[in-house]
Amino acid sequence: AREGTDAAGAHGGGRVLYVYSALDTNESKIYFRAYEERTGVSVRWVRMSSGEVMARVWAERDNPQMGLWFGGPSTDFIHARNKGLLEPYRPRMTFRMLDNMHGGDWHWTGFYFGAIGFVSNRNVLEKKGVPPPTSWMHLLRREFRNEIGIAYPYTSGTSYTILSAIIQMMGEDRGFEYMKRLDGSVHHYNKSGSACVTQVGLGEIGVCVAFSHDIMKKGVSKGYPVAVSFPAEGTGCEIGAMGLIRNGRGHGEAKKFMDWVLTAEAQNLMRQWYRIPLNPEAEVVEGAVRAEDIRLIDYDEIKAGGDKLRLVERWRLITGQ
């Protein structure tokens, strides 16, 4: 199963880059088209949510079809590295990358930061007579019953970040008790973590939980009647990553692309999607949510990556999803 559109930018012959992208289809085009124009390399790529990329790479482990996994929370890359699905590569860069922004052995490398937030439809809020949620507990209010949009944590890196952050904040038993109660207020689950932003914008649901860059790009910048808020007790975050698929196709081209992604030239393109680049020389668009703008929990990506299979299975058991 996949969400979004398969796309190919190859024209036969010449240099080719083979990619699974976990970024939104329209955002993926920004980087791949720029790289094609800059280098003449043809980019063949397929867009899927991060959990779907993980499942595909695992299924193809004996005959990999792509060489690079591009985008999605580092937790999924940590999980993939633990399953032996990635190869190390330390990209060339002009800045020092902090230790939490890459794998200790460089099986994955970060290229952006993102934080989980809430986006609400103002018309729905007004109709129900409630303010935008500013706490995780606010999502459990009776006014929001059947109004919450979120994704499956087994297909969406966004949603797994939410799940693992809740568990790290509340503890496992209390956290799953919360997730069971939240399930009672969910209108429906999506495959993609950002899909609910558009659904909120259109008034199909009242509240969406997603990454702030997707909220800004697919909600606020589209002119929808939405309000953005963050949980006061703290929220989860991601270092979005990329990595080489073990024994994948075209690693030479994949390494060159990874080098380019960390340049200020490439990182400046993230302004178009409200992402926070990791290169300190890159520009940050007005309205993008920085780490210092909100309260973050002390999120342990390594623990989240190691716990993923077990936590997702427990979530499926308690929700029946």
mmCIF file of C-alpha atoms in Angstrom:
data_model
loop_
_atom_site.group_PDB
_atom_site.id
_atom_site.type_symbol
_atom_site.label_atom_id
_atom_site.label_comp_id
_atom_site.label_asym_id
_atom_site.label_seq_id
_atom_site.Cartn_x
_atom_site.Cartn_y
_atom_site.Cartn_z
ATOM 1 C CA ALA A 1 0.000 0.000 0.000
ATOM 2 C CA ARG A 2 1.213 3.494 -0.692
ATOM 3 C CA GLU A 3 -0.036 7.020 -0.252
ATOM 4 C CA GLY A 4 0.468 9.739 -2.813
ATOM 5 C CA THR A 5 1.731 9.457 -6.368
ATOM 6 C CA ASP A 6 4.524 7.378 -7.816
ATOM 7 C CA ALA A 7 6.709 9.637 -9.886
ATOM 8 C CA ALA A 8 9.650 9.139 -12.204
ATOM 9 C CA GLY A 9 12.076 11.710 -13.476
ATOM 10 C CA ALA A 10 14.267 9.410 -15.534
ATOM 11 C CA HIS A 11 14.569 9.638 -19.292
ATOM 12 C CA GLY A 12 16.725 6.593 -19.979
ATOM 13 C CA GLY A 13 20.500 6.448 -20.008
ATOM 14 C CA GLY A 14 22.979 8.653 -18.177
ATOM 15 C CA ARG A 15 23.302 9.112 -14.422
ATOM 16 C CA VAL A 16 20.348 7.957 -12.329
ATOM 17 C CA LEU A 17 19.437 8.419 -8.666
ATOM 18 C CA TYR A 18 17.016 5.860 -7.186
ATOM 19 C CA VAL A 19 15.028 7.117 -4.183
ATOM 20 C CA TYR A 20 12.218 6.233 -1.816
ATOM 21 C CA SER A 21 10.960 9.553 -0.460
ATOM 22 C CA ALA A 22 8.906 9.875 2.728
ATOM 23 C CA LEU A 23 8.360 13.593 2.162
ATOM 24 C CA ASP A 24 5.110 14.908 0.701
ATOM 25 C CA THR A 25 4.916 14.352 -3.060
ATOM 26 C CA ASN A 26 4.863 18.068 -3.841
ATOM 27 C CA GLU A 27 7.768 18.748 -1.506
ATOM 28 C CA SER A 28 9.809 15.887 -2.950
ATOM 29 C CA LYS A 29 9.486 17.490 -6.393
ATOM 30 C CA ILE A 30 11.114 20.683 -5.087
ATOM 31 C CA TYR A 31 14.396 18.950 -4.250
ATOM 32 C CA PHE A 32 14.490 16.376 -7.032
ATOM 33 C CA ARG A 33 13.745 18.865 -9.809
ATOM 34 C CA ALA A 34 16.351 21.294 -8.469
ATOM 35 C CA TYR A 35 18.928 18.510 -8.336
ATOM 36 C CA GLU A 36 18.103 17.319 -11.848
ATOM 37 C CA GLU A 37 18.478 20.852 -13.193
ATOM 38 C CA ARG A 38 21.736 21.401 -11.325
ATOM 39 C CA THR A 39 23.447 18.102 -12.176
ATOM 40 C CA GLY A 40 21.712 16.509 -15.155
ATOM 41 C CA VAL A 41 21.091 13.409 -13.047
ATOM 42 C CA SER A 42 17.724 11.710 -13.604
ATOM 43 C CA VAL A 43 15.872 11.019 -10.360
ATOM 44 C CA ARG A 44 13.657 7.942 -10.246
ATOM 45 C CA TRP A 45 11.590 8.091 -7.090
ATOM 46 C CA VAL A 46 8.570 6.684 -5.315
ATOM 47 C CA ARG A 47 6.750 8.488 -2.524
ATOM 48 C CA MET A 48 5.457 6.559 0.491
ATOM 49 C CA SER A 49 4.981 7.324 4.160
ATOM 50 C CA SER A 50 7.995 6.500 6.319
ATOM 51 C CA GLY A 51 6.559 3.304 7.762
ATOM 52 C CA GLU A 52 5.655 2.138 4.270
ATOM 53 C CA VAL A 53 9.218 2.802 3.088
ATOM 54 C CA MET A 54 10.467 0.701 5.985
ATOM 55 C CA ALA A 55 8.137 -2.148 5.049
ATOM 56 C CA ARG A 56 9.123 -1.946 1.373
ATOM 57 C CA VAL A 57 12.863 -1.903 2.090
ATOM 58 C CA TRP A 58 12.438 -4.899 4.389
ATOM 59 C CA ALA A 59 10.442 -6.792 1.758
ATOM 60 C CA GLU A 60 13.084 -6.006 -0.897
ATOM 61 C CA ARG A 61 16.095 -6.696 1.334
ATOM 62 C CA ASP A 62 17.314 -9.532 -0.898
ATOM 63 C CA ASN A 63 16.781 -7.517 -4.096
ATOM 64 C CA PRO A 64 16.773 -3.756 -3.334
ATOM 65 C CA GLN A 65 15.092 -1.597 -5.983
ATOM 66 C CA MET A 66 16.269 1.811 -4.709
ATOM 67 C CA GLY A 67 19.513 3.160 -3.287
ATOM 68 C CA LEU A 68 18.424 6.007 -1.002
ATOM 69 C CA TRP A 69 15.763 6.521 1.651
ATOM 70 C CA PHE A 70 15.036 10.260 1.848
ATOM 71 C CA GLY A 71 13.006 11.847 4.643
ATOM 72 C CA GLY A 72 11.119 10.689 7.713
ATOM 73 C CA PRO A 73 11.950 10.722 11.431
ATOM 74 C CA SER A 74 15.316 9.355 12.536
ATOM 75 C CA THR A 75 13.460 6.848 14.740
ATOM 76 C CA ASP A 76 12.480 4.910 11.624
ATOM 77 C CA PHE A 77 16.072 4.961 10.369
ATOM 78 C CA ILE A 78 17.298 3.724 13.766
ATOM 79 C CA HIS A 79 14.778 0.874 13.524
ATOM 80 C CA ALA A 80 15.944 0.115 9.969
ATOM 81 C CA ARG A 81 19.602 0.208 10.992
ATOM 82 C CA ASN A 82 18.857 -2.252 13.809
ATOM 83 C CA LYS A 83 17.320 -4.594 11.225
ATOM 84 C CA GLY A 84 20.426 -4.376 9.019
ATOM 85 C CA LEU A 85 18.746 -2.477 6.188
ATOM 86 C CA LEU A 86 21.093 0.533 5.892
ATOM 87 C CA GLU A 87 24.732 1.149 4.967
ATOM 88 C CA PRO A 88 26.939 3.840 6.549
ATOM 89 C CA TYR A 89 28.011 6.990 4.761
ATOM 90 C CA ARG A 90 29.291 10.226 6.264
ATOM 91 C CA PRO A 91 28.321 13.054 3.890
ATOM 92 C CA ARG A 92 30.637 15.938 3.117
ATOM 93 C CA MET A 93 29.454 19.123 4.839
ATOM 94 C CA THR A 94 30.731 22.583 5.709
ATOM 95 C CA PHE A 95 29.444 22.576 9.298
ATOM 96 C CA ARG A 96 29.748 20.393 12.384
ATOM 97 C CA MET A 97 26.658 18.252 12.892
ATOM 98 C CA LEU A 98 25.633 17.602 16.494
ATOM 99 C CA ASP A 99 25.759 14.001 17.688
ATOM 100 C CA ASN A 100 21.963 13.668 17.966
ATOM 101 C CA MET A 101 21.578 14.688 14.322
ATOM 102 C CA HIS A 102 23.175 11.556 12.853
ATOM 103 C CA GLY A 103 23.666 7.904 13.653
ATOM 104 C CA GLY A 104 26.746 7.108 15.683
ATOM 105 C CA ASP A 105 28.055 5.057 12.776
ATOM 106 C CA TRP A 106 26.518 7.338 10.085
ATOM 107 C CA HIS A 107 23.966 4.768 8.926
ATOM 108 C CA TRP A 108 21.622 7.762 8.814
ATOM 109 C CA THR A 109 22.160 11.512 8.578
ATOM 110 C CA GLY A 110 19.753 14.255 9.577
ATOM 111 C CA PHE A 111 18.886 17.194 7.350
ATOM 112 C CA TYR A 112 15.965 18.986 9.071
ATOM 113 C CA PHE A 113 14.188 19.487 12.419
ATOM 114 C CA GLY A 114 10.446 19.301 13.066
ATOM 115 C CA ALA A 115 8.105 19.421 16.074
ATOM 116 C CA ILE A 116 4.645 17.972 16.643
ATOM 117 C CA GLY A 117 1.791 20.461 17.033
ATOM 118 C CA PHE A 118 -1.970 20.876 16.753
ATOM 119 C CA VAL A 119 -3.981 22.601 14.029
ATOM 120 C CA SER A 120 -7.692 23.311 14.503
ATOM 121 C CA ASN A 121 -10.458 24.576 12.233
ATOM 122 C CA ARG A 122 -11.609 27.934 13.634
ATOM 123 C CA ASN A 123 -15.168 27.440 12.425
ATOM 124 C CA VAL A 124 -15.428 24.100 14.216
ATOM 125 C CA LEU A 125 -13.977 25.638 17.399
ATOM 126 C CA GLU A 126 -16.464 28.492 17.259
ATOM 127 C CA LYS A 127 -19.374 26.143 16.652
ATOM 128 C CA LYS A 128 -18.387 24.021 19.645
ATOM 129 C CA GLY A 129 -17.505 26.995 21.832
ATOM 130 C CA VAL A 130 -13.984 25.825 22.707
ATOM 131 C CA PRO A 131 -10.511 27.359 22.279
ATOM 132 C CA PRO A 132 -7.696 25.616 20.389
ATOM 133 C CA PRO A 133 -6.201 22.744 22.397
ATOM 134 C CA THR A 134 -3.043 23.632 24.317
ATOM 135 C CA SER A 135 -2.579 20.323 26.144
ATOM 136 C CA TRP A 136 -2.564 16.669 25.215
ATOM 137 C CA MET A 137 -5.431 16.240 27.672
ATOM 138 C CA HIS A 138 -7.499 18.837 25.789
ATOM 139 C CA LEU A 139 -7.750 16.386 22.882
ATOM 140 C CA LEU A 140 -9.878 14.186 25.149
ATOM 141 C CA ARG A 141 -12.562 16.866 25.682
ATOM 142 C CA ARG A 142 -16.038 15.694 24.765
ATOM 143 C CA GLU A 143 -16.306 18.582 22.277
ATOM 144 C CA PHE A 144 -13.527 16.969 20.235
ATOM 145 C CA ARG A 145 -15.067 13.512 20.163
ATOM 146 C CA ASN A 146 -15.049 12.240 16.556
ATOM 147 C CA GLU A 147 -13.142 15.383 15.508
ATOM 148 C CA ILE A 148 -9.495 14.277 15.813
ATOM 149 C CA GLY A 149 -7.352 13.469 12.781
ATOM 150 C CA ILE A 150 -4.147 11.432 13.063
ATOM 151 C CA ALA A 151 -2.322 8.696 11.131
ATOM 152 C CA TYR A 152 -1.551 5.043 11.744
ATOM 153 C CA PRO A 153 1.787 4.798 13.599
ATOM 154 C CA TYR A 154 2.755 1.740 11.528
ATOM 155 C CA THR A 155 2.559 3.669 8.219
ATOM 156 C CA SER A 156 3.394 7.189 9.376
ATOM 157 C CA GLY A 157 6.627 8.399 10.951
ATOM 158 C CA THR A 158 4.710 11.448 12.154
ATOM 159 C CA SER A 159 2.216 9.334 14.058
ATOM 160 C CA TYR A 160 4.870 7.064 15.538
ATOM 161 C CA THR A 161 6.667 10.167 16.814
ATOM 162 C CA ILE A 162 3.413 11.150 18.540
ATOM 163 C CA LEU A 163 2.963 7.683 20.042
ATOM 164 C CA SER A 164 6.541 7.352 21.282
ATOM 165 C CA ALA A 165 6.521 10.899 22.686
ATOM 166 C CA ILE A 166 3.352 10.156 24.676
ATOM 167 C CA ILE A 167 4.913 6.954 26.029
ATOM 168 C CA GLN A 168 8.113 8.777 26.993
ATOM 169 C CA MET A 169 6.166 11.567 28.707
ATOM 170 C CA MET A 170 3.600 9.472 30.565
ATOM 171 C CA GLY A 171 5.189 6.057 30.947
ATOM 172 C CA GLU A 172 4.077 3.007 29.002
ATOM 173 C CA ASP A 173 0.934 1.919 30.837
ATOM 174 C CA ARG A 174 -0.439 5.412 31.382
ATOM 175 C CA GLY A 175 0.577 6.400 27.872
ATOM 176 C CA PHE A 176 -1.349 3.536 26.294
ATOM 177 C CA GLU A 177 -4.329 4.318 28.496
ATOM 178 C CA TYR A 178 -4.206 7.818 27.015
ATOM 179 C CA MET A 179 -3.889 6.497 23.448
ATOM 180 C CA LYS A 180 -6.914 4.246 23.992
ATOM 181 C CA ARG A 181 -8.954 7.231 25.155
ATOM 182 C CA LEU A 182 -7.688 9.305 22.235
ATOM 183 C CA ASP A 183 -8.737 6.539 19.847
ATOM 184 C CA GLY A 184 -12.298 7.105 21.033
ATOM 185 C CA SER A 185 -12.133 10.675 19.703
ATOM 186 C CA VAL A 186 -10.458 9.926 16.369
ATOM 187 C CA HIS A 187 -12.699 10.506 13.351
ATOM 188 C CA HIS A 188 -10.507 8.314 11.142
ATOM 189 C CA TYR A 189 -6.856 7.341 10.650
ATOM 190 C CA ASN A 190 -4.761 8.269 7.599
ATOM 191 C CA LYS A 191 -1.734 6.549 6.069
ATOM 192 C CA SER A 192 0.118 9.871 5.814
ATOM 193 C CA GLY A 193 0.834 12.054 8.826
ATOM 194 C CA SER A 194 0.183 15.306 6.979
ATOM 195 C CA ALA A 195 -3.129 14.309 5.343
ATOM 196 C CA CYS A 196 -5.228 15.466 8.293
ATOM 197 C CA VAL A 197 -3.964 19.054 7.908
ATOM 198 C CA THR A 198 -5.898 19.481 4.659
ATOM 199 C CA GLN A 199 -8.900 17.710 6.198
ATOM 200 C CA VAL A 200 -8.909 20.231 9.057
ATOM 201 C CA GLY A 201 -8.519 23.104 6.608
ATOM 202 C CA LEU A 202 -11.578 21.929 4.685
ATOM 203 C CA GLY A 203 -13.593 21.493 7.893
ATOM 204 C CA GLU A 204 -13.961 17.732 7.503
ATOM 205 C CA ILE A 205 -12.575 17.317 11.038
ATOM 206 C CA GLY A 206 -11.870 19.738 13.855
ATOM 207 C CA VAL A 207 -8.312 19.014 15.010
ATOM 208 C CA CYS A 208 -5.198 17.428 13.499
ATOM 209 C CA VAL A 209 -1.982 16.331 15.222
ATOM 210 C CA ALA A 210 0.984 16.625 12.849
ATOM 211 C CA PHE A 211 4.421 18.144 12.310
ATOM 212 C CA SER A 212 4.488 21.936 12.417
ATOM 213 C CA HIS A 213 6.068 22.337 8.954
ATOM 214 C CA ASP A 214 3.204 20.384 7.389
ATOM 215 C CA ILE A 215 0.710 22.441 9.402
ATOM 216 C CA MET A 216 2.246 25.702 8.167
ATOM 217 C CA LYS A 217 2.576 24.605 4.532
ATOM 218 C CA LYS A 218 -0.641 22.649 4.010
ATOM 219 C CA GLY A 219 -2.814 24.644 6.423
ATOM 220 C CA VAL A 220 -1.767 28.197 7.253
ATOM 221 C CA SER A 221 -0.109 29.123 3.945
ATOM 222 C CA LYS A 222 -3.145 27.844 2.005
ATOM 223 C CA GLY A 223 -5.344 30.438 3.712
ATOM 224 C CA TYR A 224 -7.538 27.911 5.498
ATOM 225 C CA PRO A 225 -9.378 29.115 8.659
ATOM 226 C CA VAL A 226 -7.041 27.338 11.068
ATOM 227 C CA ALA A 227 -5.411 27.962 14.448
ATOM 228 C CA VAL A 228 -2.002 26.524 15.355
ATOM 229 C CA SER A 229 -1.208 25.533 18.938
ATOM 230 C CA PHE A 230 1.221 23.378 20.924
ATOM 231 C CA PRO A 231 0.879 21.298 24.110
ATOM 232 C CA ALA A 232 2.097 23.300 27.090
ATOM 233 C CA GLU A 233 3.437 20.208 28.870
ATOM 234 C CA GLY A 234 5.799 19.518 25.980
ATOM 235 C CA THR A 235 5.804 17.832 22.600
ATOM 236 C CA GLY A 236 7.784 15.359 20.554
ATOM 237 C CA CYS A 237 10.121 16.239 17.718
ATOM 238 C CA GLU A 238 12.151 14.702 14.939
ATOM 239 C CA ILE A 239 15.453 14.943 13.221
ATOM 240 C CA GLY A 240 14.402 14.130 9.677
ATOM 241 C CA ALA A 241 16.921 11.838 8.058
ATOM 242 C CA MET A 242 18.261 10.130 4.962
ATOM 243 C CA GLY A 243 20.316 6.994 4.505
ATOM 244 C CA LEU A 244 21.695 4.464 2.045
ATOM 245 C CA ILE A 245 19.677 1.284 1.543
ATOM 246 C CA ARG A 246 21.925 -1.745 2.029
ATOM 247 C CA ASN A 247 23.065 -3.175 -1.315
ATOM 248 C CA GLY A 248 20.791 -0.656 -3.050
ATOM 249 C CA ARG A 249 21.037 0.719 -6.577
ATOM 250 C CA GLY A 250 23.335 3.592 -7.472
ATOM 251 C CA HIS A 251 25.024 4.368 -4.170
ATOM 252 C CA GLY A 252 27.555 6.580 -5.959
ATOM 253 C CA GLU A 253 24.811 8.958 -7.068
ATOM 254 C CA ALA A 254 23.021 8.643 -3.731
ATOM 255 C CA LYS A 255 26.142 9.800 -1.859
ATOM 256 C CA LYS A 256 26.510 12.841 -4.115
ATOM 257 C CA PHE A 257 22.865 13.733 -3.519
ATOM 258 C CA MET A 258 23.285 13.409 0.258
ATOM 259 C CA ASP A 259 26.275 15.772 0.074
ATOM 260 C CA TRP A 260 24.174 18.288 -1.874
ATOM 261 C CA VAL A 261 21.181 18.081 0.486
ATOM 262 C CA LEU A 262 23.337 19.429 3.324
ATOM 263 C CA THR A 263 24.549 22.475 1.354
ATOM 264 C CA ALA A 264 23.033 25.889 2.071
ATOM 265 C CA GLU A 265 21.812 25.946 -1.540
ATOM 266 C CA ALA A 266 19.700 22.832 -1.034
ATOM 267 C CA GLN A 267 18.684 23.619 2.540
ATOM 268 C CA ASN A 268 17.373 27.020 1.473
ATOM 269 C CA LEU A 269 14.784 25.185 -0.621
ATOM 270 C CA MET A 270 13.198 24.063 2.655
ATOM 271 C CA ARG A 271 11.808 27.566 3.052
ATOM 272 C CA GLN A 272 9.122 26.482 0.605
ATOM 273 C CA TRP A 273 7.874 23.875 3.128
ATOM 274 C CA TYR A 274 8.522 25.704 6.431
ATOM 275 C CA ARG A 275 11.132 23.173 7.522
ATOM 276 C CA ILE A 276 13.982 24.024 9.889
ATOM 277 C CA PRO A 277 17.279 23.217 8.097
ATOM 278 C CA LEU A 278 20.255 21.815 10.015
ATOM 279 C CA ASN A 279 22.870 23.784 8.064
ATOM 280 C CA PRO A 280 23.355 26.980 10.125
ATOM 281 C CA GLU A 281 24.137 28.923 6.945
ATOM 282 C CA ALA A 282 20.703 28.177 5.477
ATOM 283 C CA GLU A 283 17.791 30.593 5.764
ATOM 284 C CA VAL A 284 14.679 29.921 7.852
ATOM 285 C CA VAL A 285 11.378 31.162 6.460
ATOM 286 C CA GLU A 286 9.213 33.439 8.591
ATOM 287 C CA GLY A 287 6.551 31.410 10.380
ATOM 288 C CA ALA A 288 8.607 28.232 10.654
ATOM 289 C CA VAL A 289 8.558 26.753 14.172
ATOM 290 C CA ARG A 290 12.006 26.587 15.761
ATOM 291 C CA ALA A 291 12.977 24.416 18.723
ATOM 292 C CA GLU A 292 13.271 27.486 20.958
ATOM 293 C CA ASP A 293 9.733 28.621 20.110
ATOM 294 C CA ILE A 294 7.990 25.776 21.971
ATOM 295 C CA ARG A 295 8.425 23.376 24.869
ATOM 296 C CA LEU A 296 10.004 20.104 23.822
ATOM 297 C CA ILE A 297 10.238 16.960 25.889
ATOM 298 C CA ASP A 298 13.620 15.287 26.286
ATOM 299 C CA TYR A 299 12.807 12.977 23.393
ATOM 300 C CA ASP A 300 15.015 9.898 23.077
ATOM 301 C CA GLU A 301 15.115 8.982 19.376
ATOM 302 C CA ILE A 302 17.310 5.930 19.963
ATOM 303 C CA LYS A 303 14.898 4.448 22.492
ATOM 304 C CA ALA A 304 11.965 5.284 20.213
ATOM 305 C CA GLY A 305 13.646 3.529 17.293
ATOM 306 C CA GLY A 306 14.461 0.444 19.341
ATOM 307 C CA ASP A 307 10.948 0.211 20.807
ATOM 308 C CA LYS A 308 9.020 0.757 17.587
ATOM 309 C CA LEU A 309 7.901 -2.764 16.722
ATOM 310 C CA ARG A 310 6.741 -3.501 20.261
ATOM 311 C CA LEU A 311 4.951 -0.181 20.786
ATOM 312 C CA VAL A 312 3.171 -0.312 17.433
ATOM 313 C CA GLU A 313 1.968 -3.865 18.096
ATOM 314 C CA ARG A 314 0.622 -2.837 21.504
ATOM 315 C CA TRP A 315 -1.090 0.182 19.943
ATOM 316 C CA ARG A 316 -2.770 -2.025 17.343
ATOM 317 C CA LEU A 317 -3.913 -4.381 20.073
ATOM 318 C CA ILE A 318 -5.559 -1.680 22.182
ATOM 319 C CA THR A 319 -7.126 0.226 19.254
ATOM 320 C CA GLY A 320 -8.012 -2.655 16.951
ATOM 321 C CA GLN A 321 -6.496 -0.738 14.025
#
